[in-house]
Amino acid sequence: MASTYDDRLNRSRRRALVAHLCERGIDNERVLRAIEQVPRHAFVEPAFKERAYEDEALPIGQSQTISQPFTVAYQTSLLNPQPGERILEVGTGSGYQAAVLCEMGAQVFSIERHKALLQRAKRKLRALDYNVRTRHGDGTEGWRGMSPFHGIIVTAGAEEVPEPLLDQLHEEGGRLVIPVGAAGSHTMKRIVRTGPDTYERESLDAFRFVPLVNEDE
Ligand code: SAM
């Protein structure tokens, strides 16, 4: 009984979150439907379950966070993954963003540098039947063996765009969505590969992310 009540409560909280994201300007219907489906409460720490559907980043351990739902919706809308596309996420964190990408029908690959976070995310994704290929390591190197990717989404703030990620985009229209800037102030960038050596770059809104850490730092 309690779980039916929880399910109903969490579903209605998700609907309210989606309404809020619409009000904030998210208009990609497929992204909104995915956010309405994915149980974010399953990806937050038990102490924060009651706050899972607030539009807030929340701690997940190792000084890291599950991104704010608006940020997830914004980045996913820019990436606009299509069913069957190969998408690489850098920064698995809790696994929530990866689940949203799966819900949209993408083939998802995700890299995380913190082993403990990755193990926990893998357990949660598996328990919810989200099929994500994961790797422990430095995502600034990308995942060459699985490339090219139709899309790459970086969920930590980079000081500059890592060259290997540009190189691992599909030559015809591969998209990279990445926050770039100095610590505490990042500009969202979308970079589209238009040929072997050509890219179109857009600079969008300002965000604040935890840092993307190179392995040699
Ligand atoms: N996408 C995550 C989610 O849905 O919960 C949120 C990610 S959190 C804001 C950023 C993550 O990037 C952290 O888990 C952090 O450990 C990871 N990270 C930072 N630098 C990295 C790197 N070079 N390679 C892989 N992961 C990295």
PDB file of C-alpha atoms and ligand atoms in Angstrom:
ATOM      1  CA  MET A   1       0.000   0.000   0.000  1.00  0.00           C
ATOM      2  CA  ALA A   2       2.760   2.403   1.067  1.00  0.00           C
ATOM      3  CA  SER A   3       4.633   1.850  -2.192  1.00  0.00           C
ATOM      4  CA  THR A   4       1.479   2.454  -4.267  1.00  0.00           C
ATOM      5  CA  TYR A   5       1.038   5.695  -2.331  1.00  0.00           C
ATOM      6  CA  ASP A   6       4.716   6.609  -2.909  1.00  0.00           C
ATOM      7  CA  ASP A   7       4.429   5.806  -6.613  1.00  0.00           C
ATOM      8  CA  ARG A   8       1.354   7.964  -6.987  1.00  0.00           C
ATOM      9  CA  LEU A   9       2.925  10.797  -4.983  1.00  0.00           C
ATOM     10  CA  ASN A  10       6.184  10.672  -6.952  1.00  0.00           C
ATOM     11  CA  ARG A  11       4.314  10.532 -10.278  1.00  0.00           C
ATOM     12  CA  SER A  12       2.342  13.607  -9.361  1.00  0.00           C
ATOM     13  CA  ARG A  13       5.554  15.354  -8.197  1.00  0.00           C
ATOM     14  CA  ARG A  14       7.126  14.503 -11.572  1.00  0.00           C
ATOM     15  CA  ARG A  15       4.156  15.988 -13.411  1.00  0.00           C
ATOM     16  CA  ALA A  16       4.527  19.170 -11.338  1.00  0.00           C
ATOM     17  CA  LEU A  17       8.265  19.255 -12.121  1.00  0.00           C
ATOM     18  CA  VAL A  18       7.518  18.947 -15.848  1.00  0.00           C
ATOM     19  CA  ALA A  19       5.003  21.816 -15.614  1.00  0.00           C
ATOM     20  CA  HIS A  20       7.675  23.906 -13.880  1.00  0.00           C
ATOM     21  CA  LEU A  21      10.260  23.069 -16.581  1.00  0.00           C
ATOM     22  CA  CYS A  22       7.746  24.121 -19.268  1.00  0.00           C
ATOM     23  CA  GLU A  23       7.286  27.422 -17.443  1.00  0.00           C
ATOM     24  CA  ARG A  24      11.074  27.856 -17.452  1.00  0.00           C
ATOM     25  CA  GLY A  25      11.058  27.515 -21.237  1.00  0.00           C
ATOM     26  CA  ILE A  26      11.830  23.845 -21.896  1.00  0.00           C
ATOM     27  CA  ASP A  27       9.736  22.977 -24.940  1.00  0.00           C
ATOM     28  CA  ASN A  28      11.208  19.709 -26.230  1.00  0.00           C
ATOM     29  CA  GLU A  29       8.257  17.333 -25.755  1.00  0.00           C
ATOM     30  CA  ARG A  30      10.424  14.194 -25.896  1.00  0.00           C
ATOM     31  CA  VAL A  31      12.707  15.532 -23.160  1.00  0.00           C
ATOM     32  CA  LEU A  32       9.717  16.472 -20.996  1.00  0.00           C
ATOM     33  CA  ARG A  33       8.127  13.038 -21.466  1.00  0.00           C
ATOM     34  CA  ALA A  34      11.414  11.342 -20.487  1.00  0.00           C
ATOM     35  CA  ILE A  35      11.683  13.459 -17.316  1.00  0.00           C
ATOM     36  CA  GLU A  36       8.099  12.556 -16.504  1.00  0.00           C
ATOM     37  CA  GLN A  37       9.030   8.854 -16.728  1.00  0.00           C
ATOM     38  CA  VAL A  38      12.385   8.603 -14.927  1.00  0.00           C
ATOM     39  CA  PRO A  39      12.111   8.126 -11.131  1.00  0.00           C
ATOM     40  CA  ARG A  40      14.627  10.767  -9.979  1.00  0.00           C
ATOM     41  CA  HIS A  41      13.904   9.785  -6.361  1.00  0.00           C
ATOM     42  CA  ALA A  42      15.652   6.457  -7.086  1.00  0.00           C
ATOM     43  CA  PHE A  43      18.891   8.288  -7.998  1.00  0.00           C
ATOM     44  CA  VAL A  44      19.159  10.653  -4.995  1.00  0.00           C
ATOM     45  CA  GLU A  45      20.531   9.785  -1.554  1.00  0.00           C
ATOM     46  CA  PRO A  46      17.890   8.438   0.883  1.00  0.00           C
ATOM     47  CA  ALA A  47      18.184  11.620   2.990  1.00  0.00           C
ATOM     48  CA  PHE A  48      17.055  13.721  -0.010  1.00  0.00           C
ATOM     49  CA  LYS A  49      14.183  11.546  -1.328  1.00  0.00           C
ATOM     50  CA  GLU A  50      11.560  14.063  -0.251  1.00  0.00           C
ATOM     51  CA  ARG A  51      13.364  16.740  -2.267  1.00  0.00           C
ATOM     52  CA  ALA A  52      13.941  14.644  -5.391  1.00  0.00           C
ATOM     53  CA  TYR A  53      11.453  16.619  -7.519  1.00  0.00           C
ATOM     54  CA  GLU A  54      12.542  20.091  -6.443  1.00  0.00           C
ATOM     55  CA  ASP A  55      14.423  21.924  -9.170  1.00  0.00           C
ATOM     56  CA  GLU A  56      17.724  21.651  -7.283  1.00  0.00           C
ATOM     57  CA  ALA A  57      21.100  19.960  -7.585  1.00  0.00           C
ATOM     58  CA  LEU A  58      21.562  17.576  -4.616  1.00  0.00           C
ATOM     59  CA  PRO A  59      24.679  15.967  -3.072  1.00  0.00           C
ATOM     60  CA  ILE A  60      25.487  12.382  -4.119  1.00  0.00           C
ATOM     61  CA  GLY A  61      28.766  11.921  -2.189  1.00  0.00           C
ATOM     62  CA  GLN A  62      32.439  12.453  -3.192  1.00  0.00           C
ATOM     63  CA  SER A  63      31.689  16.227  -3.258  1.00  0.00           C
ATOM     64  CA  GLN A  64      29.590  15.663  -6.413  1.00  0.00           C
ATOM     65  CA  THR A  65      25.957  16.401  -7.261  1.00  0.00           C
ATOM     66  CA  ILE A  66      23.044  15.102  -9.286  1.00  0.00           C
ATOM     67  CA  SER A  67      22.421  18.018 -11.665  1.00  0.00           C
ATOM     68  CA  GLN A  68      19.415  20.308 -11.271  1.00  0.00           C
ATOM     69  CA  PRO A  69      16.449  19.041 -13.349  1.00  0.00           C
ATOM     70  CA  PHE A  70      16.410  22.310 -15.348  1.00  0.00           C
ATOM     71  CA  THR A  71      20.059  21.764 -16.290  1.00  0.00           C
ATOM     72  CA  VAL A  72      19.363  18.153 -17.325  1.00  0.00           C
ATOM     73  CA  ALA A  73      16.373  19.294 -19.414  1.00  0.00           C
ATOM     74  CA  TYR A  74      18.356  22.159 -20.971  1.00  0.00           C
ATOM     75  CA  GLN A  75      21.398  20.055 -21.913  1.00  0.00           C
ATOM     76  CA  THR A  76      19.254  17.163 -23.160  1.00  0.00           C
ATOM     77  CA  SER A  77      17.175  19.540 -25.306  1.00  0.00           C
ATOM     78  CA  LEU A  78      20.366  20.930 -26.881  1.00  0.00           C
ATOM     79  CA  LEU A  79      21.646  17.406 -27.532  1.00  0.00           C
ATOM     80  CA  ASN A  80      18.219  16.286 -28.792  1.00  0.00           C
ATOM     81  CA  PRO A  81      19.098  12.553 -28.908  1.00  0.00           C
ATOM     82  CA  GLN A  82      17.121  10.491 -31.415  1.00  0.00           C
ATOM     83  CA  PRO A  83      16.098   6.845 -30.940  1.00  0.00           C
ATOM     84  CA  GLY A  84      18.994   4.500 -31.727  1.00  0.00           C
ATOM     85  CA  GLU A  85      21.667   7.216 -31.694  1.00  0.00           C
ATOM     86  CA  ARG A  86      24.962   6.507 -29.924  1.00  0.00           C
ATOM     87  CA  ILE A  87      25.367   9.002 -27.105  1.00  0.00           C
ATOM     88  CA  LEU A  88      28.345   9.389 -24.768  1.00  0.00           C
ATOM     89  CA  GLU A  89      27.905  10.999 -21.363  1.00  0.00           C
ATOM     90  CA  VAL A  90      30.971  12.261 -19.497  1.00  0.00           C
ATOM     91  CA  GLY A  91      30.231  12.284 -15.743  1.00  0.00           C
ATOM     92  CA  THR A  92      27.822   9.456 -14.859  1.00  0.00           C
ATOM     93  CA  GLY A  93      27.375  10.765 -11.293  1.00  0.00           C
ATOM     94  CA  SER A  94      24.110   9.327  -9.970  1.00  0.00           C
ATOM     95  CA  GLY A  95      23.084   7.784 -13.323  1.00  0.00           C
ATOM     96  CA  TYR A  96      19.995  10.012 -13.666  1.00  0.00           C
ATOM     97  CA  GLN A  97      21.029  11.824 -16.869  1.00  0.00           C
ATOM     98  CA  ALA A  98      21.947   8.478 -18.441  1.00  0.00           C
ATOM     99  CA  ALA A  99      18.466   7.161 -17.572  1.00  0.00           C
ATOM    100  CA  VAL A 100      16.837  10.195 -19.243  1.00  0.00           C
ATOM    101  CA  LEU A 101      18.871   9.524 -22.403  1.00  0.00           C
ATOM    102  CA  CYS A 102      17.843   5.832 -22.346  1.00  0.00           C
ATOM    103  CA  GLU A 103      14.213   6.816 -21.875  1.00  0.00           C
ATOM    104  CA  MET A 104      14.528   8.796 -25.144  1.00  0.00           C
ATOM    105  CA  GLY A 105      15.666   5.640 -26.932  1.00  0.00           C
ATOM    106  CA  ALA A 106      19.382   6.449 -27.262  1.00  0.00           C
ATOM    107  CA  GLN A 107      22.182   3.858 -26.970  1.00  0.00           C
ATOM    108  CA  VAL A 108      23.975   5.259 -23.966  1.00  0.00           C
ATOM    109  CA  PHE A 109      27.673   5.089 -23.003  1.00  0.00           C
ATOM    110  CA  SER A 110      28.793   6.824 -19.819  1.00  0.00           C
ATOM    111  CA  ILE A 111      32.155   7.465 -18.118  1.00  0.00           C
ATOM    112  CA  GLU A 112      32.755   8.402 -14.468  1.00  0.00           C
ATOM    113  CA  ARG A 113      36.078   9.005 -12.675  1.00  0.00           C
ATOM    114  CA  HIS A 114      34.809   8.133  -9.163  1.00  0.00           C
ATOM    115  CA  LYS A 115      34.613   4.359  -8.857  1.00  0.00           C
ATOM    116  CA  ALA A 116      32.222   4.415  -5.866  1.00  0.00           C
ATOM    117  CA  LEU A 117      29.747   6.686  -7.719  1.00  0.00           C
ATOM    118  CA  LEU A 118      29.965   4.569 -10.842  1.00  0.00           C
ATOM    119  CA  GLN A 119      29.271   1.329  -8.935  1.00  0.00           C
ATOM    120  CA  ARG A 120      26.217   2.843  -7.271  1.00  0.00           C
ATOM    121  CA  ALA A 121      24.908   4.330 -10.540  1.00  0.00           C
ATOM    122  CA  LYS A 122      25.347   0.988 -12.334  1.00  0.00           C
ATOM    123  CA  ARG A 123      23.331  -0.821  -9.645  1.00  0.00           C
ATOM    124  CA  LYS A 124      20.497   1.699  -9.867  1.00  0.00           C
ATOM    125  CA  LEU A 125      20.386   1.746 -13.658  1.00  0.00           C
ATOM    126  CA  ARG A 126      20.354  -2.051 -13.779  1.00  0.00           C
ATOM    127  CA  ALA A 127      17.608  -2.290 -11.148  1.00  0.00           C
ATOM    128  CA  LEU A 128      15.445   0.027 -13.275  1.00  0.00           C
ATOM    129  CA  ASP A 129      16.251  -1.845 -16.518  1.00  0.00           C
ATOM    130  CA  TYR A 130      18.150   1.024 -18.124  1.00  0.00           C
ATOM    131  CA  ASN A 131      20.801  -0.433 -20.404  1.00  0.00           C
ATOM    132  CA  VAL A 132      23.898   1.802 -20.165  1.00  0.00           C
ATOM    133  CA  ARG A 133      27.464   0.784 -21.093  1.00  0.00           C
ATOM    134  CA  THR A 134      29.717   2.327 -18.460  1.00  0.00           C
ATOM    135  CA  ARG A 135      33.421   2.834 -17.971  1.00  0.00           C
ATOM    136  CA  HIS A 136      35.536   3.960 -15.045  1.00  0.00           C
ATOM    137  CA  GLY A 137      38.095   6.554 -16.136  1.00  0.00           C
ATOM    138  CA  ASP A 138      38.861  10.009 -17.430  1.00  0.00           C
ATOM    139  CA  GLY A 139      36.049  11.137 -19.720  1.00  0.00           C
ATOM    140  CA  THR A 140      38.132  13.953 -21.202  1.00  0.00           C
ATOM    141  CA  GLU A 141      39.710  11.198 -23.329  1.00  0.00           C
ATOM    142  CA  GLY A 142      36.275  10.114 -24.581  1.00  0.00           C
ATOM    143  CA  TRP A 143      35.740   6.422 -25.436  1.00  0.00           C
ATOM    144  CA  ARG A 144      37.543   5.926 -28.725  1.00  0.00           C
ATOM    145  CA  GLY A 145      36.665   2.238 -29.085  1.00  0.00           C
ATOM    146  CA  MET A 146      32.952   3.044 -29.067  1.00  0.00           C
ATOM    147  CA  SER A 147      33.160   6.159 -31.283  1.00  0.00           C
ATOM    148  CA  PRO A 148      31.937   7.844 -33.417  1.00  0.00           C
ATOM    149  CA  PHE A 149      29.071   9.263 -31.360  1.00  0.00           C
ATOM    150  CA  HIS A 150      26.013  11.084 -32.659  1.00  0.00           C
ATOM    151  CA  GLY A 151      26.115  13.097 -29.450  1.00  0.00           C
ATOM    152  CA  ILE A 152      28.363  13.742 -26.454  1.00  0.00           C
ATOM    153  CA  ILE A 153      27.081  15.409 -23.290  1.00  0.00           C
ATOM    154  CA  VAL A 154      29.508  16.598 -20.627  1.00  0.00           C
ATOM    155  CA  THR A 155      27.901  17.056 -17.209  1.00  0.00           C
ATOM    156  CA  ALA A 156      30.846  18.759 -15.448  1.00  0.00           C
ATOM    157  CA  GLY A 157      32.374  22.184 -16.185  1.00  0.00           C
ATOM    158  CA  ALA A 158      35.446  22.146 -18.457  1.00  0.00           C
ATOM    159  CA  GLU A 159      38.134  24.845 -18.614  1.00  0.00           C
ATOM    160  CA  GLU A 160      38.417  24.122 -22.311  1.00  0.00           C
ATOM    161  CA  VAL A 161      36.881  21.730 -24.820  1.00  0.00           C
ATOM    162  CA  PRO A 162      38.804  18.406 -24.769  1.00  0.00           C
ATOM    163  CA  GLU A 163      40.108  17.692 -28.283  1.00  0.00           C
ATOM    164  CA  PRO A 164      39.413  13.909 -28.121  1.00  0.00           C
ATOM    165  CA  LEU A 165      35.690  14.621 -27.694  1.00  0.00           C
ATOM    166  CA  LEU A 166      35.607  16.739 -30.869  1.00  0.00           C
ATOM    167  CA  ASP A 167      37.472  14.012 -32.679  1.00  0.00           C
ATOM    168  CA  GLN A 168      35.011  11.285 -31.581  1.00  0.00           C
ATOM    169  CA  LEU A 169      31.911  13.061 -32.958  1.00  0.00           C
ATOM    170  CA  HIS A 170      30.195  11.710 -36.036  1.00  0.00           C
ATOM    171  CA  GLU A 171      31.538  13.660 -39.015  1.00  0.00           C
ATOM    172  CA  GLU A 172      28.048  14.413 -40.283  1.00  0.00           C
ATOM    173  CA  GLY A 173      26.241  16.342 -37.591  1.00  0.00           C
ATOM    174  CA  GLY A 174      27.671  14.896 -34.352  1.00  0.00           C
ATOM    175  CA  ARG A 175      26.791  17.245 -31.465  1.00  0.00           C
ATOM    176  CA  LEU A 176      28.807  18.064 -28.347  1.00  0.00           C
ATOM    177  CA  VAL A 177      27.059  19.829 -25.444  1.00  0.00           C
ATOM    178  CA  ILE A 178      29.537  21.044 -22.851  1.00  0.00           C
ATOM    179  CA  PRO A 179      29.725  23.768 -20.180  1.00  0.00           C
ATOM    180  CA  VAL A 180      32.995  25.672 -20.562  1.00  0.00           C
ATOM    181  CA  GLY A 181      34.652  28.327 -18.421  1.00  0.00           C
ATOM    182  CA  ALA A 182      36.556  29.163 -15.255  1.00  0.00           C
ATOM    183  CA  ALA A 183      35.532  27.491 -11.960  1.00  0.00           C
ATOM    184  CA  GLY A 184      32.055  28.526 -10.841  1.00  0.00           C
ATOM    185  CA  SER A 185      31.010  30.203 -14.093  1.00  0.00           C
ATOM    186  CA  HIS A 186      30.431  28.149 -17.216  1.00  0.00           C
ATOM    187  CA  THR A 187      28.895  28.978 -20.577  1.00  0.00           C
ATOM    188  CA  MET A 188      26.922  26.197 -22.216  1.00  0.00           C
ATOM    189  CA  LYS A 189      28.343  25.426 -25.660  1.00  0.00           C
ATOM    190  CA  ARG A 190      26.906  23.362 -28.467  1.00  0.00           C
ATOM    191  CA  ILE A 191      29.400  22.295 -31.109  1.00  0.00           C
ATOM    192  CA  VAL A 192      28.220  20.517 -34.251  1.00  0.00           C
ATOM    193  CA  ARG A 193      30.681  18.643 -36.457  1.00  0.00           C
ATOM    194  CA  THR A 194      29.988  19.484 -40.084  1.00  0.00           C
ATOM    195  CA  GLY A 195      32.890  17.609 -41.728  1.00  0.00           C
ATOM    196  CA  PRO A 196      36.241  15.920 -41.000  1.00  0.00           C
ATOM    197  CA  ASP A 197      37.823  19.198 -39.803  1.00  0.00           C
ATOM    198  CA  THR A 198      34.886  21.588 -39.530  1.00  0.00           C
ATOM    199  CA  TYR A 199      32.701  22.489 -36.544  1.00  0.00           C
ATOM    200  CA  GLU A 200      29.944  25.040 -35.884  1.00  0.00           C
ATOM    201  CA  ARG A 201      30.034  26.520 -32.375  1.00  0.00           C
ATOM    202  CA  GLU A 202      27.283  28.218 -30.381  1.00  0.00           C
ATOM    203  CA  SER A 203      27.621  29.852 -26.935  1.00  0.00           C
ATOM    204  CA  LEU A 204      24.435  29.804 -24.884  1.00  0.00           C
ATOM    205  CA  ASP A 205      23.423  30.467 -21.255  1.00  0.00           C
ATOM    206  CA  ALA A 206      25.497  30.619 -18.062  1.00  0.00           C
ATOM    207  CA  PHE A 207      25.544  27.748 -15.528  1.00  0.00           C
ATOM    208  CA  ARG A 208      27.601  26.636 -12.554  1.00  0.00           C
ATOM    209  CA  PHE A 209      28.926  23.062 -12.623  1.00  0.00           C
ATOM    210  CA  VAL A 210      31.277  20.941 -10.512  1.00  0.00           C
ATOM    211  CA  PRO A 211      34.639  20.821 -12.330  1.00  0.00           C
ATOM    212  CA  LEU A 212      35.597  18.388 -15.066  1.00  0.00           C
ATOM    213  CA  VAL A 213      38.831  16.952 -13.684  1.00  0.00           C
ATOM    214  CA  ASN A 214      41.611  15.697 -15.941  1.00  0.00           C
ATOM    215  CA  GLU A 215      43.304  12.553 -14.634  1.00  0.00           C
ATOM    216  CA  ASP A 216      46.678  14.322 -14.525  1.00  0.00           C
ATOM    217  CA  GLU A 217      45.330  17.104 -12.243  1.00  0.00           C
TER     218      GLU A 217
HETATM  219  N1  SAM B   1      25.204  13.372 -14.896  1.00  0.00           N
HETATM  220  C1  SAM B   1      25.201  13.206 -13.476  1.00  0.00           C
HETATM  221  C2  SAM B   1      23.876  12.754 -12.926  1.00  0.00           C
HETATM  222  O1  SAM B   1      22.930  12.601 -13.701  1.00  0.00           O
HETATM  223  O2  SAM B   1      23.813  12.533 -11.721  1.00  0.00           O
HETATM  224  C3  SAM B   1      25.653  14.438 -12.725  1.00  0.00           C
HETATM  225  C4  SAM B   1      27.066  14.635 -12.848  1.00  0.00           C
HETATM  226  S1  SAM B   1      27.925  15.610 -11.688  1.00  0.00           S
HETATM  227  C5  SAM B   1      27.242  17.214 -11.903  1.00  0.00           C
HETATM  228  C6  SAM B   1      29.476  15.612 -12.581  1.00  0.00           C
HETATM  229  C7  SAM B   1      30.162  14.264 -12.577  1.00  0.00           C
HETATM  230  O3  SAM B   1      31.300  14.340 -13.444  1.00  0.00           O
HETATM  231  C8  SAM B   1      30.697  13.864 -11.206  1.00  0.00           C
HETATM  232  O4  SAM B   1      30.181  12.617 -10.848  1.00  0.00           O
HETATM  233  C9  SAM B   1      32.202  13.821 -11.409  1.00  0.00           C
HETATM  234  O5  SAM B   1      32.858  12.845 -10.617  1.00  0.00           O
HETATM  235  C10 SAM B   1      32.304  13.527 -12.888  1.00  0.00           C
HETATM  236  N2  SAM B   1      33.593  13.889 -13.511  1.00  0.00           N
HETATM  237  C11 SAM B   1      34.353  14.991 -13.328  1.00  0.00           C
HETATM  238  N3  SAM B   1      35.450  14.954 -14.103  1.00  0.00           N
HETATM  239  C12 SAM B   1      35.366  13.784 -14.813  1.00  0.00           C
HETATM  240  C13 SAM B   1      36.207  13.167 -15.784  1.00  0.00           C
HETATM  241  N4  SAM B   1      37.329  13.721 -16.224  1.00  0.00           N
HETATM  242  N5  SAM B   1      35.810  11.990 -16.307  1.00  0.00           N
HETATM  243  C14 SAM B   1      34.656  11.379 -15.887  1.00  0.00           C
HETATM  244  N6  SAM B   1      33.850  11.914 -14.969  1.00  0.00           N
HETATM  245  C15 SAM B   1      34.182  13.107 -14.433  1.00  0.00           C
END
